[in-house]
mmCIF file of C-alpha atoms and ligand atoms in Angstrom:
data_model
loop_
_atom_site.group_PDB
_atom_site.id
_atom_site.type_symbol
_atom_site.label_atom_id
_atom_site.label_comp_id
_atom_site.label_asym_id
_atom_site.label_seq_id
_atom_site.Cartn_x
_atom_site.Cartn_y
_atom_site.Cartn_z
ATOM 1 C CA UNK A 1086 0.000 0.000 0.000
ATOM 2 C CA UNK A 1087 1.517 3.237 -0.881
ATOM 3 C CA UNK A 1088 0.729 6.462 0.865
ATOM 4 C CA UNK A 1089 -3.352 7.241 0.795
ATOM 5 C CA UNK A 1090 -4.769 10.599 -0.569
ATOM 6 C CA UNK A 1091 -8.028 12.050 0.588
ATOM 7 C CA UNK A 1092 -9.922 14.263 -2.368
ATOM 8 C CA UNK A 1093 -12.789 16.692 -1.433
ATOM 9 C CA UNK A 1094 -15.832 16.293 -3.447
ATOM 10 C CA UNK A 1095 -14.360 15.159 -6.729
ATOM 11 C CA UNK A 1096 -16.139 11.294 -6.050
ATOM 12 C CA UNK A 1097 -17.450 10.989 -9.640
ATOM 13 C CA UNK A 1098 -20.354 8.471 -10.679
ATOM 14 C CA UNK A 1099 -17.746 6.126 -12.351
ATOM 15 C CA UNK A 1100 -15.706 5.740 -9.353
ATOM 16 C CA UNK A 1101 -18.712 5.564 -6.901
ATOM 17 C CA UNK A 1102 -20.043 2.820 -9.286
ATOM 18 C CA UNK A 1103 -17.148 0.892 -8.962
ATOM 19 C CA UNK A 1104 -16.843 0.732 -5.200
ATOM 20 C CA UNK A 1105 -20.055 -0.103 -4.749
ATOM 21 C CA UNK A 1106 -19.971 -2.515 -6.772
ATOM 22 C CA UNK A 1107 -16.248 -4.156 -5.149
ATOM 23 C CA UNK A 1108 -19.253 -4.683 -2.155
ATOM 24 C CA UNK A 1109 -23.185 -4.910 -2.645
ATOM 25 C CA UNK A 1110 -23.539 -6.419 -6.603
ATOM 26 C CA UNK A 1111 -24.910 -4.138 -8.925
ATOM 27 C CA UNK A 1112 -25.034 -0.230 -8.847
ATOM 28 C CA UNK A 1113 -26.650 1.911 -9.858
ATOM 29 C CA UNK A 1114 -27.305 3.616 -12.976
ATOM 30 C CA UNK A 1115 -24.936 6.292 -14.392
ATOM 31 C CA UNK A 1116 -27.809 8.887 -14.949
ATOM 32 C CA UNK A 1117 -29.112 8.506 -11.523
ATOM 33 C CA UNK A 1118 -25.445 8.235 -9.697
ATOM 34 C CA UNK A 1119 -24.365 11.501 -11.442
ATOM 35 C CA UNK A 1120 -27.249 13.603 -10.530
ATOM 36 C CA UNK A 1121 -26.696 12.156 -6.784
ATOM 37 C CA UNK A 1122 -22.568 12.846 -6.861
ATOM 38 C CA UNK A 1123 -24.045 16.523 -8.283
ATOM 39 C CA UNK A 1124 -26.011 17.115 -5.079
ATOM 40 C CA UNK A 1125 -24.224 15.427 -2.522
ATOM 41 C CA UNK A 1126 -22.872 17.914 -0.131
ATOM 42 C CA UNK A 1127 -19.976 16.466 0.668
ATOM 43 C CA UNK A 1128 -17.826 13.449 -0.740
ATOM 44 C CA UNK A 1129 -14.610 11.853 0.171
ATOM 45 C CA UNK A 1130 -13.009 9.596 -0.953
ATOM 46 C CA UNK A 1131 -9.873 7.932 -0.316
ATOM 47 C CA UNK A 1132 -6.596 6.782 -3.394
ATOM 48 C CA UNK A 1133 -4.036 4.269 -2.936
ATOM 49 C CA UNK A 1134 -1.883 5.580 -5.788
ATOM 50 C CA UNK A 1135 -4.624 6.217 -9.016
ATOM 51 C CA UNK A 1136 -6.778 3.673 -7.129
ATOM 52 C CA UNK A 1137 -9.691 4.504 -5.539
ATOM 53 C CA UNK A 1138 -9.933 2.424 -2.200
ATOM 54 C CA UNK A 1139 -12.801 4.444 0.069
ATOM 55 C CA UNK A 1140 -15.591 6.743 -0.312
ATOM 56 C CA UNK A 1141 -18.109 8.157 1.968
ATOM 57 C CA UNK A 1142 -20.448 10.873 1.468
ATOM 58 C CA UNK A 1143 -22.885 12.813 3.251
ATOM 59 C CA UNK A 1144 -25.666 15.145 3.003
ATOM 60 C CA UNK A 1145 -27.479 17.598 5.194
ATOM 61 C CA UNK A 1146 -28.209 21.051 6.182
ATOM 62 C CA UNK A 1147 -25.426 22.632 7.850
ATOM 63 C CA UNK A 1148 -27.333 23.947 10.845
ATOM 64 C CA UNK A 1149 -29.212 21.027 12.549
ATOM 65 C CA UNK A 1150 -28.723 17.442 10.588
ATOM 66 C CA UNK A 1151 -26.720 15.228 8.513
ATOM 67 C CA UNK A 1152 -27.383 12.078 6.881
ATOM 68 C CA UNK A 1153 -24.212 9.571 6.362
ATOM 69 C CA UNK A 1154 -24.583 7.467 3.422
ATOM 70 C CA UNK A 1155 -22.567 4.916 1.073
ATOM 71 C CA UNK A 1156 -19.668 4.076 3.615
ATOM 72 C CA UNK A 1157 -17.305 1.697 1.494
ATOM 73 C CA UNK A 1158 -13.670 0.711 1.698
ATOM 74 C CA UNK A 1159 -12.743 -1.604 -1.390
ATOM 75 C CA UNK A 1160 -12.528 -5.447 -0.013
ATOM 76 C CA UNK A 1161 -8.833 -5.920 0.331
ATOM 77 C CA UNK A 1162 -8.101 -2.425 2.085
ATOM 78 C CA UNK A 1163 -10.281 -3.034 5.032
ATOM 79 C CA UNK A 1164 -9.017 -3.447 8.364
ATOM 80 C CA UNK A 1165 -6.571 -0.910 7.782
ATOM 81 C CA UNK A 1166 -7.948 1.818 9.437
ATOM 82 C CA UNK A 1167 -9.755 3.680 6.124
ATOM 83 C CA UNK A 1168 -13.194 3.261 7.687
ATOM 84 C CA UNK A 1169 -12.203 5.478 10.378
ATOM 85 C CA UNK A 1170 -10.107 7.752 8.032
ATOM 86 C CA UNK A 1171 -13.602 8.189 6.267
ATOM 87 C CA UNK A 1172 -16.075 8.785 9.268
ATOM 88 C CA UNK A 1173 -13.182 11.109 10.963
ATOM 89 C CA UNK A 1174 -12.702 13.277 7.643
ATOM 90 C CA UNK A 1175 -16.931 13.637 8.132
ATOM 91 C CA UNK A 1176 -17.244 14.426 11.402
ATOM 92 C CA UNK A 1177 -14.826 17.026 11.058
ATOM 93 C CA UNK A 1178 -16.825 18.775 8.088
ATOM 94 C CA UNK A 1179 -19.565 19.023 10.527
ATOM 95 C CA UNK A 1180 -17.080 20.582 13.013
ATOM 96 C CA UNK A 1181 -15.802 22.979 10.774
ATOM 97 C CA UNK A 1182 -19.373 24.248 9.559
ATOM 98 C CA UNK A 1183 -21.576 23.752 12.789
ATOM 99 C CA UNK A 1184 -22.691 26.685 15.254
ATOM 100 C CA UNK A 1185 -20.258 26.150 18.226
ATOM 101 C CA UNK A 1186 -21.829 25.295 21.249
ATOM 102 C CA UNK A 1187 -24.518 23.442 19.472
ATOM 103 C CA UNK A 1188 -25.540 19.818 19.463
ATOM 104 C CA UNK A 1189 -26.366 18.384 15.348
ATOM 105 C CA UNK A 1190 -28.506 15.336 14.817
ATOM 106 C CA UNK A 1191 -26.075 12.958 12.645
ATOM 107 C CA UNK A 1192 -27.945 9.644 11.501
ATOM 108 C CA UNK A 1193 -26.909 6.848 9.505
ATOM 109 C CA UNK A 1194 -28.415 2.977 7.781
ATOM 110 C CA UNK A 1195 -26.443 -0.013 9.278
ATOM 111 C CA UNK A 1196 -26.488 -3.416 9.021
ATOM 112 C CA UNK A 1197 -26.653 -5.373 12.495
ATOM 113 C CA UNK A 1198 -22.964 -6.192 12.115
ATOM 114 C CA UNK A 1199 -21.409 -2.912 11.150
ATOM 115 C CA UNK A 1200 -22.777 -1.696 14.253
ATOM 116 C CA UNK A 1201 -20.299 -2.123 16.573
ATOM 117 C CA UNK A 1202 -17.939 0.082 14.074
ATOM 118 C CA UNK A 1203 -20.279 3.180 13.884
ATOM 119 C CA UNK A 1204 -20.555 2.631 18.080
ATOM 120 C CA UNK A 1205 -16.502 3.588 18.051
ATOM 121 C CA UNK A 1206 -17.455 7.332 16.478
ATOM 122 C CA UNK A 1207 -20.135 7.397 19.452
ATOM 123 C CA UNK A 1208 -23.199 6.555 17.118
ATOM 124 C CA UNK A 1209 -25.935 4.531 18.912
ATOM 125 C CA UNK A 1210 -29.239 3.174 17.855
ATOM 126 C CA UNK A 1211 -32.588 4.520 19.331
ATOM 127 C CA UNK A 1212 -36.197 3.445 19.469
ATOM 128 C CA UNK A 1213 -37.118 4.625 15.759
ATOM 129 C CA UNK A 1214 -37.571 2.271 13.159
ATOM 130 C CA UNK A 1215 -37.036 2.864 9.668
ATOM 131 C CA UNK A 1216 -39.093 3.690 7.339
ATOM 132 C CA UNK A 1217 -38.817 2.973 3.213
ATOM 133 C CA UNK A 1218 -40.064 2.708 -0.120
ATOM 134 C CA UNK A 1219 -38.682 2.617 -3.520
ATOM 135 C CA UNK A 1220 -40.517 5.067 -5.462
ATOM 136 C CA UNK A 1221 -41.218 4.314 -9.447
ATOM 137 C CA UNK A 1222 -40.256 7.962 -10.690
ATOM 138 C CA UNK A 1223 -42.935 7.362 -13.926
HETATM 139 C C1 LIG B 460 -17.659 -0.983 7.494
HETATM 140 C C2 LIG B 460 -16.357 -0.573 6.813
HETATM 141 C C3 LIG B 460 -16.545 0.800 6.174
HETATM 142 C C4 LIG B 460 -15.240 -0.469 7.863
HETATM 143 O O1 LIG B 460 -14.065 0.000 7.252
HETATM 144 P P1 LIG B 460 -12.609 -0.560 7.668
HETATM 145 O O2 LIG B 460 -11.600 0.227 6.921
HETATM 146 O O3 LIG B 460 -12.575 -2.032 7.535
HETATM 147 O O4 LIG B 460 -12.586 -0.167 9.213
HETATM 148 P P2 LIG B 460 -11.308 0.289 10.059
HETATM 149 O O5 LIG B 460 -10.155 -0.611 9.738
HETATM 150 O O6 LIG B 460 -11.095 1.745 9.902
HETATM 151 O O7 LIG B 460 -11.828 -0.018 11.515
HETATM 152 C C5 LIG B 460 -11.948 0.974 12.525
HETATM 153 C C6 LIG B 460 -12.296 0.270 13.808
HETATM 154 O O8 LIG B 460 -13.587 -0.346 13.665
HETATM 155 C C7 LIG B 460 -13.477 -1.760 13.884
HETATM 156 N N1 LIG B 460 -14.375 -2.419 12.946
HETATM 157 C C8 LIG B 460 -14.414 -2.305 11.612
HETATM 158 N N2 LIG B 460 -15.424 -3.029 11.103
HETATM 159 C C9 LIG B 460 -16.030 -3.609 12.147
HETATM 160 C C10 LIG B 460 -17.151 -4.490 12.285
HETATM 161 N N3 LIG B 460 -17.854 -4.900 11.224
HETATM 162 N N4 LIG B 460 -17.494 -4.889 13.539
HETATM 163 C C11 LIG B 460 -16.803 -4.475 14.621
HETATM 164 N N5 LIG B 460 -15.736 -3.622 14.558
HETATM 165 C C12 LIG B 460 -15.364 -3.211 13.337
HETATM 166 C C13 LIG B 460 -12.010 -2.099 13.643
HETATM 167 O O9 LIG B 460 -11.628 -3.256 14.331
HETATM 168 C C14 LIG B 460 -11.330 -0.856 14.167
HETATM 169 O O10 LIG B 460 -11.263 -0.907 15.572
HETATM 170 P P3 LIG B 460 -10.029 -0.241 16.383
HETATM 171 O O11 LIG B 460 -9.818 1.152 15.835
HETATM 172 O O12 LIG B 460 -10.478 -0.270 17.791
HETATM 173 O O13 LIG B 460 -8.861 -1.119 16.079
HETATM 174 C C15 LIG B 460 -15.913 -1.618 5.766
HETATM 175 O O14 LIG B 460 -15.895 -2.887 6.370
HETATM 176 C C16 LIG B 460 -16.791 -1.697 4.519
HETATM 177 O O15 LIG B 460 -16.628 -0.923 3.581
HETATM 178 N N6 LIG B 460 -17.719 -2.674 4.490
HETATM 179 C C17 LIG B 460 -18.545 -2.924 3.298
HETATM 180 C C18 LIG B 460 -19.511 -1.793 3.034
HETATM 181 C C19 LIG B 460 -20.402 -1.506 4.209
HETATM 182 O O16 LIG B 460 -21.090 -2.380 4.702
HETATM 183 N N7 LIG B 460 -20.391 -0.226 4.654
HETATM 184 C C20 LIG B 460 -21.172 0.212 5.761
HETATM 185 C C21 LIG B 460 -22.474 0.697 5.294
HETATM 186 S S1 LIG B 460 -23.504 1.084 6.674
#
């Protein structure tokens, strides 16, 4: 492994395709990933070399909440410490923009056994369930 590189906000829909794809099957489709890299409000990912190895991104509104989404560190670079590379290079965007003094409502999806990683950053579950649909856009 040669010396990782973070990049701000340059995740494009290629590369996010690709790492999500290194872990849950098929991605998405280009038209729909580029409009969501477009309006993310913040990306990061993570380069071993030219490779990309770990993106995260995030969205929210500054003031009160964030939503974490697409967590992913390629296969064969986990248990490195990226994962926490990722979620530390997050928290710290909501430190830099948050009103100090203030307390901001950070939520996240995770599967029963990636729980005990998000518990290290100091997320915990509560009481609310989830809630989904897939809507047809027609
Ligand atoms: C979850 C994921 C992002 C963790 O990334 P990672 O680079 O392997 O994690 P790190 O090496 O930075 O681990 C940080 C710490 O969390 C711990 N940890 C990581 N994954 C864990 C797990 N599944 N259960 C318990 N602890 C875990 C590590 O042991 C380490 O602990 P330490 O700092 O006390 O030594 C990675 O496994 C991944 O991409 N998984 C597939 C995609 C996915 O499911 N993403 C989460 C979506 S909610």
């Amino acid at each position: 492994m040669n010396e990782l590189t973070i990049q701000y906000n340059t995740l494009s829909a290629e590369e996010f395709i690709t790492l999500w794809e290194t872990v849950w099957g098929q991605g998405p489709t280009l038209e729909q990933t580029r409009l969501a890299m477009e309006h993310t409000l913040f990306r990061v990912s993570i380069f071993d070399g030219d490779t990309i190895v770990a993106m995260a991104r995030m969205n929210g509104d500054m003031g009160l909440c964030y939503y974490i989404k697409d967590v992913v560190v390629r296969p064969e670079y986990q248990g490195k410490g990226i994962g926490r590379m990722l979620i530390n290079e997050l928290l710290k965007f909501i430190n830099d923009h948050g009103v100090k003094g203030t307390e901001i409502f950070v939520e996240l999806c995770a599967m029963t056994d990636k729980i005990p990683f998000y518990q290290k950053f100091g997320f915990d579950s509560n009481e609310a369930q989830r809630l989904k649909m897939m809507y047809l856009v027609k």
